[in-house]
Amino acid sequence: MHSTKLNLDCPTGARPAEAATLISPSRRHWMQFAGAGALLHALPGCGGGDDPAPDAGRLSEAIQWGRDAIRQAVQKNQATAVSVALMTSEGVIWQEAFGVADPQGNVAATVDSRFNIGSVSKVLAALAAMVLCDRGKLALDAPITRYLPGFSMLSSEYGRITLRHLLSHSSGLPGTNWRNIFAFEPIAGYAQDTQDGLAYFHLKHQPGELAVYCNDGFTMVENLVAAVTGQSYAEFVRREILEPLGMSHSAYPVQAFPEGSFVHPVYEGRRMGQEFVSAYATGGLASTPGDMMRLAKMFLDLGMYQGKRLVSQAAVQEMGTDQTKGLRINPCPEWRWGLGWDSALHPGLDSVGIKAWQKNGGTSFFSTEFFVLPDQRMALLLTGAGTTYGPLRIAEGVLLRALATTRAIPAVPAALEGIPAAAAPSVDAAGLAGIYANFEGPYKVQAVNAGTIDVLHRKGDAWDPVAPGLTLRADGWWWNDAPSGNSYRWLTLDGKHYMIQRVPAGWGHYRLTMSVGQRLAPLPPLSAAWQARLGTRWEPTNESPESVALALGGGIATLDELAELPGYVMWSDGQLLRPDGDDRARMTIQVPVNHGRDLVELEFSTVDGQPQMRSGSSLYRLLTED
């Protein structure tokens, strides 16, 4: 299923506000509601008692700053509801909800309202896998075919994929099975459908070669859990994690939740029904910040909760260990993937000397940030019904103020300012020119002269200048004078030419790098069979009408050619695919971190005399003009 607007989630820093021109903009317009909520006492079992914990008063400035930032986001229509919890060694010292859970009747959100936390669910998937490793049911470094003998792909190297590869985004699986992933009713069987669809794909890179965000890997964990336990993934997590931790407000959407227990999404001013995420392990949990603090408490206590061991200390530590040290292609080494965690050492807090495990999550309508600071015994979860309210900036702002108050850091760091001085070019800009491909739309790099570069991004049928007039500066990066603070460089690794973007991220006191494209060389002209498909439009035939994509009027895929780079097929104005014969088009890029995710591979056939296009488990029919 084609989707560029409904990403399940994006690693932290991949969508900083300052870099909005490089990311597909949101077209959601949120209704405006005033914030509402209350400061709560510590949760039972997480420290504290009936009286407010001392930290609640000591950290009142950080809490008030967070409260004001959230209310402002709600008032600006960036979210309709937001919920937050902050925990210290004394327990949960702040838990509050803002906005409305249901605009129909103006029902206020409460701390017990369930939010879809998206890919924060991956932390629970990794935890479930580690529980089974503790019990000898799974092994981190054994091929998953040991447990799933029916799993196969078109690349023979699929047999080398291990559980560690799945949990650290280094498996080489294509990215995301979009078929029915988001819906307005429960749709069963997504994990098996994903496994079945992978039989029609090649690997996009060799297992363990690089790490690029991959939802399919965690979906495969569902199948592993079912294979070795005889239980569904949702049932196993409920019995072995949610219930022991007392996470009574957390559940997977195997059936509709009772009205009043969850937050309704709002889309373009319309109140929508419950959003069901069919990919349970990769993004399906609905929860509350209070419940997630129970999970955080278990991590802080290295696998123990209220005197009972849930998972081994070694398992918790392995989840929080940098898994990237053996990667062959790693142009952005500050991305230190854990097992389930986006960051085993979050760069925003690492920049001030604080260790943090971090995971973010997003669905069609919700976005979430989850932090656990093991050395500071601190945790925070911020979740909201909205995709533009800046949860990372707010989460970091609260944590940095709390850390400064407790003297863990000297002060809240200032945002970065200034642009480095110019430097003499060490390379001719013309040598960097070309088309750089990624998962959602190519970039064109063109030399204005020997020392100046323009970067343009494909938008529809035109090239939009997103970074014009770049010149080399003293720090070795190419800048212009735009206030965004973005900079670029070009790097060759393993014979692949990458464009790297560096952006201010989070609170704004540090920069993150991201490989945003891989340069492709022209190919021989397309064959007659491919030429005949250019300009065609394809409609999904096996997508549920209740899927979010179809319900909101999307799902149509297109095939075209990019004039500046002949020989490739352009899928839905985004990905550039390499023909492999007349009836297959394959993935072309190996871009780490985020911009090489969610790739497609196409296969064409004739069924009952009509052309059919397949991408994994998604089937399409040719649309003819009236």
XYZ file of C-alpha atoms in Angstrom:
626
model
C 0.000 0.000 0.000
C 1.486 3.340 -1.005
C 1.695 5.989 1.685
C 4.018 8.948 2.051
C 1.825 10.974 4.368
C 1.062 8.372 7.040
C 4.454 7.333 8.379
C 4.255 5.114 11.421
C 7.048 7.032 13.028
C 10.295 8.799 12.407
C 13.499 8.704 14.435
C 14.061 11.638 16.745
C 15.507 14.584 14.919
C 14.323 13.439 11.515
C 11.585 16.073 11.546
C 13.020 19.079 13.357
C 10.930 22.198 12.972
C 13.809 24.010 11.331
C 14.002 21.381 8.579
C 10.354 21.369 7.603
C 11.116 22.123 3.968
C 12.851 18.774 3.615
C 9.955 16.749 4.995
C 6.512 16.148 3.536
C 4.371 18.789 5.273
C 1.364 17.819 7.318
C -1.991 18.767 5.821
C -3.901 18.255 9.025
C -5.765 21.180 10.529
C -6.576 20.752 14.186
C -9.532 22.182 16.101
C -8.697 24.523 18.955
C -9.508 23.643 22.550
C -8.267 24.992 25.871
C -6.011 22.810 28.008
C -7.298 21.111 31.133
C -5.675 18.862 33.702
C -4.348 18.514 37.230
C -1.066 17.820 38.994
C -1.172 14.333 40.470
C 0.616 12.560 43.274
C 3.035 9.661 42.820
C 1.644 6.428 41.421
C 1.399 3.516 43.870
C 4.352 1.241 43.389
C 6.457 4.001 41.848
C 7.464 5.718 45.082
C 5.814 8.506 47.008
C 2.534 8.447 48.831
C -0.608 10.469 49.337
C 1.268 13.722 49.883
C 3.008 15.463 46.978
C 6.562 14.220 46.538
C 9.223 16.821 47.394
C 10.431 16.776 43.794
C 7.053 18.081 42.658
C 7.788 21.348 44.428
C 11.493 21.406 43.691
C 10.858 20.886 39.979
C 7.841 23.189 39.837
C 9.577 25.551 37.393
C 10.243 22.699 34.919
C 6.683 21.463 35.315
C 5.205 24.912 34.818
C 7.324 25.469 31.710
C 6.079 22.156 30.302
C 2.492 22.980 31.180
C 2.731 26.347 29.430
C 4.387 24.837 26.328
C 1.703 22.173 26.014
C -1.158 24.622 26.498
C 0.321 26.880 23.853
C 0.550 23.976 21.392
C -3.091 23.054 22.020
C -4.215 26.656 21.664
C -2.340 26.903 18.348
C -4.320 23.925 16.988
C -1.171 21.778 16.834
C -2.825 19.070 18.959
C -6.320 18.467 20.255
C -5.204 16.560 23.358
C -1.860 16.025 25.109
C -0.939 13.960 28.149
C 2.328 13.867 30.087
C 3.993 12.190 33.066
C 7.351 12.940 34.695
C 8.973 10.541 37.153
C 11.977 10.964 39.445
C 13.438 8.730 42.133
C 10.537 9.842 44.343
C 7.861 8.615 41.965
C 5.568 10.202 39.398
C 5.638 13.872 40.378
C 3.700 15.291 37.446
C 0.861 13.739 35.483
C -1.528 15.946 33.559
C -3.816 15.920 30.536
C -4.785 18.828 28.285
C -7.398 19.406 25.598
C -10.290 17.180 24.641
C -10.537 13.443 24.215
C -13.721 13.764 22.190
C -14.731 17.040 20.525
C -18.244 15.669 20.203
C -19.590 16.982 23.477
C -16.273 18.707 24.318
C -15.206 15.835 26.589
C -11.966 16.737 28.344
C -8.942 14.449 28.146
C -7.937 12.929 31.482
C -4.807 11.173 32.707
C -6.630 7.878 32.110
C -7.420 8.630 28.449
C -5.651 6.219 26.104
C -3.442 7.629 23.358
C -1.929 5.667 20.489
C 1.778 5.769 21.307
C 2.890 4.460 17.902
C 6.418 3.132 17.667
C 7.090 3.554 21.368
C 5.411 0.120 21.196
C 8.716 -1.196 19.834
C 10.214 -0.960 23.311
C 7.632 -3.478 24.510
C 8.285 -5.706 21.491
C 11.980 -5.777 22.322
C 11.161 -6.423 25.967
C 8.879 -9.318 25.022
C 11.656 -10.798 22.877
C 14.175 -10.460 25.706
C 11.786 -12.176 28.131
C 11.695 -15.108 25.715
C 15.480 -15.024 25.364
C 15.730 -15.268 29.162
C 13.509 -18.354 29.008
C 15.548 -19.994 26.252
C 12.715 -19.736 23.735
C 14.578 -17.302 21.460
C 18.228 -16.397 20.911
C 19.359 -12.927 19.870
C 21.918 -14.116 17.335
C 20.204 -17.186 15.907
C 18.648 -17.007 12.416
C 14.931 -16.340 12.711
C 14.317 -19.144 10.213
C 15.086 -21.495 13.115
C 11.729 -20.444 14.583
C 9.918 -19.473 11.359
C 10.728 -22.161 8.786
C 8.008 -20.829 6.474
C 9.650 -17.411 6.159
C 11.367 -16.725 2.827
C 12.452 -13.891 0.538
C 13.857 -13.588 -2.969
C 17.389 -12.877 -1.661
C 19.069 -15.995 -0.304
C 20.726 -13.958 2.458
C 17.379 -13.680 4.261
C 18.462 -16.831 6.099
C 21.080 -14.764 7.949
C 18.564 -12.405 9.582
C 18.646 -12.683 13.372
C 16.457 -11.370 16.172
C 19.170 -8.807 16.954
C 18.931 -7.525 13.373
C 15.148 -7.165 13.701
C 15.378 -5.250 16.991
C 18.168 -2.897 15.849
C 16.816 -1.949 12.380
C 19.653 -3.727 10.548
C 17.827 -6.708 8.995
C 17.619 -5.437 5.397
C 13.834 -5.903 5.247
C 12.183 -3.310 2.965
C 10.605 -1.170 5.662
C 6.830 -1.126 6.160
C 3.915 -3.199 4.980
C 1.402 -0.400 4.372
C -1.542 -2.705 3.666
C -4.225 -1.962 6.285
C -1.658 -0.729 8.798
C -3.918 2.123 9.983
C -7.685 1.678 9.992
C -10.940 2.756 11.559
C -11.849 -0.803 12.535
C -9.777 -3.725 13.854
C -8.116 -5.747 11.088
C -6.570 -9.040 12.152
C -3.686 -10.932 10.574
C -1.346 -8.037 9.771
C 1.827 -9.774 10.994
C 1.243 -12.921 8.948
C 0.284 -10.786 5.957
C 3.616 -8.978 6.290
C 5.555 -12.243 6.386
C 3.654 -13.542 3.367
C 4.338 -10.316 1.467
C 8.077 -10.450 2.147
C 8.264 -13.557 -0.054
C 7.903 -11.181 -3.044
C 10.770 -8.892 -1.959
C 14.542 -8.935 -2.174
C 16.550 -7.564 0.736
C 17.428 -3.882 0.369
C 20.817 -4.479 2.030
C 22.673 -7.354 3.619
C 21.738 -8.187 7.242
C 23.949 -6.217 9.608
C 25.420 -4.004 6.863
C 23.696 -0.786 7.923
C 20.811 0.361 10.113
C 17.743 2.061 8.629
C 14.416 2.460 10.385
C 12.375 -0.681 9.721
C 8.858 -1.383 10.955
C 8.768 -4.790 9.245
C 11.467 -6.072 11.582
C 9.313 -5.537 14.651
C 6.254 -6.933 12.918
C 8.245 -10.131 12.403
C 8.733 -10.239 16.192
C 4.974 -10.818 16.446
C 5.356 -13.953 14.368
C 8.332 -15.121 16.430
C 6.429 -14.695 19.693
C 3.442 -16.611 18.343
C 5.666 -19.390 16.981
C 7.527 -20.108 20.231
C 4.710 -19.490 22.737
C 1.559 -20.625 20.945
C -0.060 -17.337 22.010
C -0.837 -14.276 19.975
C 1.623 -11.442 20.446
C -1.018 -9.181 22.031
C -2.003 -11.892 24.503
C 1.598 -12.685 25.430
C 2.410 -9.022 26.126
C -0.773 -8.604 28.139
C -0.020 -11.607 30.351
C 3.735 -11.244 30.688
C 4.262 -7.467 30.717
C 1.144 -5.313 31.018
C -0.554 -7.232 33.831
C 2.593 -7.781 35.970
C 3.337 -4.053 35.703
C -0.234 -3.054 36.520
C -0.608 -1.234 33.185
C -4.391 -1.525 33.310
C -5.023 1.355 30.894
C -2.813 -0.143 28.153
C -4.054 -2.450 25.394
C -3.673 -3.442 21.763
C -6.664 -2.647 19.528
C -7.801 -6.215 18.906
C -11.316 -4.863 19.387
C -12.928 -1.463 19.769
C -12.197 0.333 23.032
C -15.149 1.548 25.127
C -16.207 5.092 24.288
C -14.733 7.514 26.773
C -11.580 5.458 27.335
C -9.547 6.787 24.411
C -8.734 9.984 22.580
C -10.487 10.522 19.269
C -8.280 11.858 16.481
C -9.318 14.965 14.586
C -8.590 15.327 10.882
C -9.148 18.612 9.009
C -11.604 19.698 11.675
C -13.515 16.408 11.716
C -13.798 14.137 14.739
C -12.765 10.643 13.605
C -13.456 7.235 15.040
C -10.927 5.183 16.956
C -7.641 4.764 15.088
C -6.652 1.079 14.968
C -2.978 0.311 14.344
C -2.820 -3.213 12.944
C 0.959 -3.522 13.433
C 0.843 -4.337 17.135
C 4.545 -4.899 17.856
C 5.776 -2.051 15.718
C 3.238 0.579 16.725
C -0.079 -0.712 18.053
C -0.158 -0.072 21.790
C -2.624 2.417 23.232
C -1.526 3.611 26.655
C -1.282 6.477 29.131
C 1.775 8.296 30.462
C 1.006 6.969 33.931
C 1.067 3.374 32.726
C 4.283 3.984 30.812
C 5.947 5.239 33.999
C 5.429 1.760 35.418
C 7.352 0.358 32.466
C 10.037 3.018 32.986
C 10.294 2.092 36.682
C 10.985 -1.512 35.693
C 13.781 -0.354 33.357
C 15.263 1.869 36.060
C 15.248 -1.105 38.448
C 16.934 -3.283 35.800
C 14.111 -5.746 35.306
C 12.488 -5.676 38.742
C 9.060 -4.299 39.600
C 7.613 -4.255 43.113
C 9.991 -6.964 44.237
C 9.359 -9.299 41.293
C 11.683 -9.877 38.360
C 10.103 -9.389 34.961
C 13.249 -9.745 32.849
C 16.949 -10.205 33.556
C 19.254 -7.318 34.363
C 21.438 -8.406 31.445
C 18.470 -8.137 29.077
C 17.654 -4.562 30.137
C 21.294 -3.568 29.779
C 21.531 -5.168 26.336
C 18.444 -3.280 25.199
C 20.212 -0.069 26.228
C 23.519 -0.953 24.557
C 24.679 0.664 21.306
C 24.052 -1.895 18.553
C 25.752 0.031 15.724
C 29.424 -0.684 16.390
C 29.669 -3.489 13.825
C 27.901 -1.716 10.954
C 29.859 -1.446 7.715
C 28.009 1.644 6.431
C 27.406 4.234 9.145
C 27.826 7.842 7.951
C 25.946 9.283 10.946
C 27.463 7.568 14.010
C 25.588 9.656 16.592
C 22.588 7.388 15.846
C 23.222 4.721 18.469
C 20.355 2.269 18.047
C 19.538 0.066 21.014
C 17.253 -2.961 20.958
C 13.844 -1.342 20.591
C 15.254 2.056 21.553
C 15.901 4.686 18.876
C 18.816 5.879 20.988
C 20.851 3.990 23.530
C 22.578 7.336 24.132
C 20.237 10.120 23.090
C 22.302 12.840 21.402
C 20.329 15.752 22.849
C 21.002 14.691 26.436
C 24.405 13.190 25.677
C 25.446 16.677 24.565
C 25.114 17.805 28.198
C 26.639 14.631 29.652
C 23.425 12.749 30.515
C 22.738 9.160 29.470
C 19.228 8.606 28.131
C 17.364 5.789 26.402
C 14.821 7.298 24.035
C 12.050 6.203 21.696
C 9.555 8.244 19.729
C 6.405 7.164 18.003
C 3.850 8.381 15.521
C 0.720 7.128 13.812
C -1.609 8.820 11.340
C -2.872 11.136 14.074
C -0.695 10.809 17.223
C 2.916 11.508 18.199
C 4.822 10.537 21.341
C 8.212 10.869 23.060
C 9.509 8.447 25.735
C 12.708 9.027 27.738
C 14.338 6.911 30.451
C 17.426 8.361 32.166
C 18.950 5.376 34.005
C 21.688 7.211 35.926
C 19.343 10.025 37.011
C 16.415 7.692 37.809
C 14.183 9.943 35.777
C 11.648 9.252 33.017
C 9.138 11.155 30.922
C 6.412 10.295 28.438
C 4.657 12.948 26.377
C 1.916 11.932 23.951
C -0.579 13.902 21.910
C -3.337 13.765 19.335
C -1.464 15.810 16.762
C 1.645 15.584 14.614
C 2.956 19.164 14.652
C 3.023 20.138 18.335
C 6.778 19.569 18.726
C 6.853 16.804 21.351
C 10.644 16.407 21.229
C 11.271 20.074 21.951
C 8.786 20.042 24.841
C 10.094 16.767 26.285
C 13.700 17.939 26.146
C 12.736 21.344 27.546
C 11.147 19.737 30.618
C 13.991 17.276 31.172
C 16.742 19.864 30.760
C 15.049 22.172 33.283
C 14.594 19.305 35.718
C 18.241 18.279 35.325
C 19.409 21.847 35.852
C 17.306 22.173 39.014
C 18.732 18.943 40.432
C 22.241 20.145 39.481
C 22.825 17.182 37.195
C 23.768 19.794 34.579
C 24.985 23.347 35.236
C 22.173 25.099 33.388
C 19.666 24.727 30.584
C 21.810 24.968 27.442
C 21.229 27.814 25.030
C 20.051 27.243 21.495
C 22.719 27.200 18.832
C 23.381 30.441 16.992
C 25.670 31.738 14.292
C 27.125 30.478 11.042
C 30.783 29.526 10.611
C 33.083 31.673 8.532
C 33.670 30.862 4.881
C 36.513 28.548 3.878
C 38.293 27.928 0.621
C 36.545 25.077 -1.243
C 38.526 21.852 -1.078
C 36.441 20.177 -3.776
C 34.842 21.421 -6.974
C 31.089 21.700 -6.415
C 30.456 20.223 -9.868
C 31.758 16.887 -8.625
C 28.914 16.721 -6.077
C 26.110 17.431 -8.548
C 23.500 14.833 -9.408
C 20.212 13.240 -8.381
C 20.107 11.886 -4.819
C 17.339 9.384 -4.162
C 15.508 8.485 -0.958
C 12.223 6.920 0.096
C 9.942 9.907 -0.390
C 11.276 12.165 -3.152
C 14.599 12.858 -4.907
C 16.906 15.808 -4.456
C 18.791 17.595 -7.208
C 22.217 18.977 -6.354
C 23.544 21.481 -8.859
C 26.699 23.585 -8.927
C 26.153 27.300 -9.411
C 29.899 27.737 -9.777
C 33.028 25.984 -8.487
C 32.286 26.967 -4.880
C 28.483 27.254 -4.654
C 25.784 24.582 -4.530
C 21.997 24.632 -4.787
C 19.896 21.795 -3.314
C 16.397 21.305 -4.745
C 13.683 18.853 -3.745
C 11.144 17.288 -6.105
C 7.584 18.479 -5.483
C 5.055 17.191 -7.981
C 6.369 18.140 -11.408
C 8.741 20.868 -10.182
C 11.990 21.285 -8.280
C 11.671 23.338 -5.103
C 14.891 25.097 -3.974
C 15.283 24.095 -0.321
C 18.920 25.080 0.245
C 20.181 27.527 -2.390
C 23.580 29.183 -2.367
C 25.482 26.763 -0.132
C 29.185 27.527 0.323
C 31.868 25.671 2.261
C 32.461 26.965 5.788
C 35.253 26.597 8.325
C 33.630 23.606 10.045
C 33.779 21.548 6.835
C 30.045 21.811 6.116
C 28.212 23.699 3.347
C 25.921 26.481 4.630
C 23.898 29.381 3.337
C 22.684 32.371 5.359
C 19.146 31.064 5.940
C 17.942 31.176 9.572
C 17.207 27.436 9.599
C 20.770 26.620 10.629
C 20.851 23.612 8.305
C 24.135 22.538 6.733
C 25.244 19.824 4.311
C 28.157 17.690 3.291
C 28.797 14.883 0.850
C 30.408 11.593 1.758
C 31.426 8.429 -0.094
C 31.231 5.111 1.779
C 31.474 1.639 0.302
C 31.362 3.185 -3.177
C 28.050 4.938 -2.404
C 27.728 8.720 -2.569
C 25.610 10.226 0.217
C 24.234 13.693 0.839
C 24.259 14.383 4.589
C 22.066 17.038 6.152
C 22.784 18.455 9.607
C 19.986 20.225 11.488
C 19.366 21.836 14.886
C 17.191 19.356 16.773
C 14.962 19.097 19.812
C 15.489 21.960 22.241
C 17.873 23.432 19.651
C 21.152 23.092 21.567
C 22.638 20.326 19.394
C 22.737 19.188 15.791
C 21.844 15.855 14.243
C 23.057 14.489 10.947
C 20.932 12.486 8.540
C 21.766 10.765 5.262
C 19.007 12.275 3.141
C 19.914 10.809 -0.242
C 22.158 8.512 -2.276
C 23.372 9.634 -5.679
C 22.274 7.430 -8.558
C 23.856 7.145 -11.978
C 21.752 7.069 -15.181
C 20.713 3.665 -16.504
C 20.099 2.484 -20.061
C 16.771 3.668 -21.518
C 13.629 1.966 -20.290
C 12.372 -0.940 -22.343
C 9.216 -0.695 -24.421
C 7.290 -2.576 -21.725
C 8.266 0.001 -19.115
C 7.722 2.916 -21.461
C 4.157 1.718 -21.927
C 3.558 1.889 -18.152
C 4.732 5.469 -17.709
C 1.914 7.804 -16.757
C -0.312 4.972 -15.508
C -2.294 5.038 -12.277
C -2.984 2.013 -10.080
C -5.713 1.397 -7.524
C -5.370 -1.054 -4.604
C -7.698 -4.041 -4.821
C -7.110 -5.826 -1.513
C -7.058 -2.876 0.897
C -9.868 -2.656 3.442
C -12.248 0.253 2.736
C -11.869 1.060 6.447
C -8.125 1.615 6.152
C -7.125 5.190 6.920
C -5.527 5.601 3.481
C -8.706 4.707 1.593
C -11.096 6.305 4.053
C -9.289 9.629 3.605
C -9.232 9.351 -0.165
C -5.678 8.145 -0.809
C -4.052 4.951 -2.014
C -3.630 5.607 -5.753
C -0.106 4.820 -6.997
C 1.512 6.244 -10.139
C 4.397 5.235 -12.411
C 6.529 7.860 -14.144
C 10.077 8.645 -15.178
C 12.351 11.412 -13.899
C 13.620 13.331 -16.912
C 16.903 14.229 -15.182
C 17.721 10.580 -14.441
C 16.698 8.249 -17.280
C 16.382 4.522 -16.898
C 14.555 4.475 -13.554
C 10.857 4.131 -12.791
C 9.518 6.721 -10.352
C 6.953 5.300 -7.954
C 4.277 7.807 -6.897
C 6.460 10.893 -7.344
C 8.907 9.546 -4.788
C 11.050 6.453 -5.039
C 13.281 5.647 -7.995
C 13.220 1.943 -8.863
C 15.574 -0.062 -11.078
C 13.936 -2.301 -13.690
C 14.922 -5.967 -13.464
C 13.538 -7.326 -16.695
C 10.208 -6.191 -18.086
C 8.029 -7.258 -15.151
C 9.940 -6.328 -11.983
C 11.341 -3.096 -10.549
C 13.665 -3.304 -7.554
C 14.905 -1.075 -4.749
C 17.945 1.035 -5.590
C 19.264 2.702 -2.425
C 20.958 1.823 0.856
C 20.492 5.017 2.880
C 20.963 4.615 6.651
C 18.875 5.977 9.542
C 15.564 7.135 8.033
C 15.595 8.203 4.382
C 16.175 4.681 3.091
C 13.128 3.260 4.864
C 9.804 1.983 3.483
C 11.030 0.933 0.045
C 8.887 -0.839 -2.518
C 9.545 -3.532 -5.086
C 7.063 -4.025 -7.922
C 6.043 -7.148 -9.796
C 3.722 -7.136 -12.820
C 1.612 -9.988 -14.122
C -1.613 -10.682 -15.982
C -4.509 -12.123 -13.992
C -7.777 -13.050 -15.736
C -6.609 -11.103 -18.751
C -6.034 -7.892 -16.771
C -2.726 -6.304 -15.694
C -1.903 -6.613 -11.999
C 0.791 -4.860 -9.985
C 2.061 -6.302 -6.694
C 4.147 -4.727 -3.957
C 4.558 -7.281 -1.189
C 1.046 -8.285 -0.121
C -0.599 -5.239 -1.741
C -2.279 -5.802 -5.119
C -3.258 -3.110 -7.618
C -5.345 -2.876 -10.779
C -4.705 -0.514 -13.660
C -6.985 2.511 -13.723
C -8.206 3.411 -17.178
C -9.269 6.883 -18.225
C -13.005 7.472 -18.666
